[in-house]
Amino acid sequence: MNIIPAFDLHQQYEQLRPEVDAAIARTLNSGAYILGKEVSAFETEFAQYCETSFAVGAASGTDALSLALMACEIGAGDEVIAPSQTAVATIAAIERTGAFPRLVDIDPARYTIDPEKIAQAITPKTKAMIPVHLYGCPAEMQPILNLAKEKEIFVIEDAAQAHGALWNGRKAGSLGDIAAFSFYPTKNLGAFGDGGAVLTNNPKLAERVRLLHQYGWKERYVSSVKGMNSRLDEMQAAILRVKLKHLDKWNQRRRQIADLYRKCLSSAHVLLPPHPLDVEPVYHQFVIRHPNRDSLRAALQALGIHTLVHYPIPVHLQPGYANLGLKRGSLPHSEQAAEEILSLPIYPELTDEQVQKVASAICSLA
Ligand SMILES: Cc1ncc(COP(=O)(O)O)c(C=O)c1O
């Protein structure tokens, strides 16, 4: 049976092997393995790509979120509003600062945080909100930015799934006060290991992130504030520089695949992903919905078509997050989505024939 995997990272390496191997060799030969030329060049190139003034590398997307929160001086006693239907990393980053994650529901038509629910959740302790640009589709930013201005709270974008996505013609990661990206290998721009970055147009926030990500050092061995160690690895930066040059082409291919899925699935009894008018998504995931998701998924698996679920349990229902005090039924749109969503294979190397095979299997099953 010809398997169609949910993702295939090795194919991308094969395609780029000479460039990637040269970048790795260049780094090894340089003798500089921590915060060398590759990291600073990548920071400049990625900031340019995202149309922001500053980028600071970090060890992961989760760390990038924590650093962004810490740069905004958020900690114990503060509240941060975020969606429950997200990678648990978003919420883990908030908890790590000591702040309380106030989780709210999603807009079911878009899967991103519902701005009306944010407005209802704001308290005098609210210091920030984190819109997550889930599946590569930017959140509904206008009401979020308006609220932030009115209430004087920070907007921290979780852009881990949205490298290159546009909202009203502007790049994800350049829309709020500060943003976090992940370069986890499966992301639209993925390293061959862990990595992340914090982006901002605000020089003060950029400077604080730069201090915080390396022991609070401005000058070596002198901690001007308490910081941590969260550096983008030099080797990963060299690899990311190679891959960044291909990102627009890869995102374009993801959009083509999404269009083909939409065409081939138009008569299937599944709900297709939204395409809001104010965005140009980058389809980190192509997420359909079906009331009997688990049986559809099992039937596809039996045909050699691998799918994933992002995410099967909203964070407020995870056993480790019982402290948030939100019971089943409290965020109904997130809970229902978690039961019905299914992420189909989507990556630039997927062929039209494979897409058609996935779609025709779904048409015959749903
Ligand atoms: C929405 C979102 N936020 C944060 C993260 C955390 O990134 P990382 O795995 O690099 O820590 C991820 C990826 O896993 C993600 O998808």
Coordinates of N, CA, C and O in Angstrom, one line a residue, residues 12 97 204:
Q12 N 12.0 17.2 2.3 CA 12.5 18.6 2.1 C 14.0 18.6 2.3 O 14.6 19.4 1.5
T97 N 5.7 32.2 33.4 CA 6.0 33.5 33.9 C 5.4 33.8 35.2 O 5.7 34.8 35.9
K204 N 12.5 49.1 22.8 CA 12.6 48.7 24.2 C 12.4 47.3 24.5 O 13.1 46.6 25.2

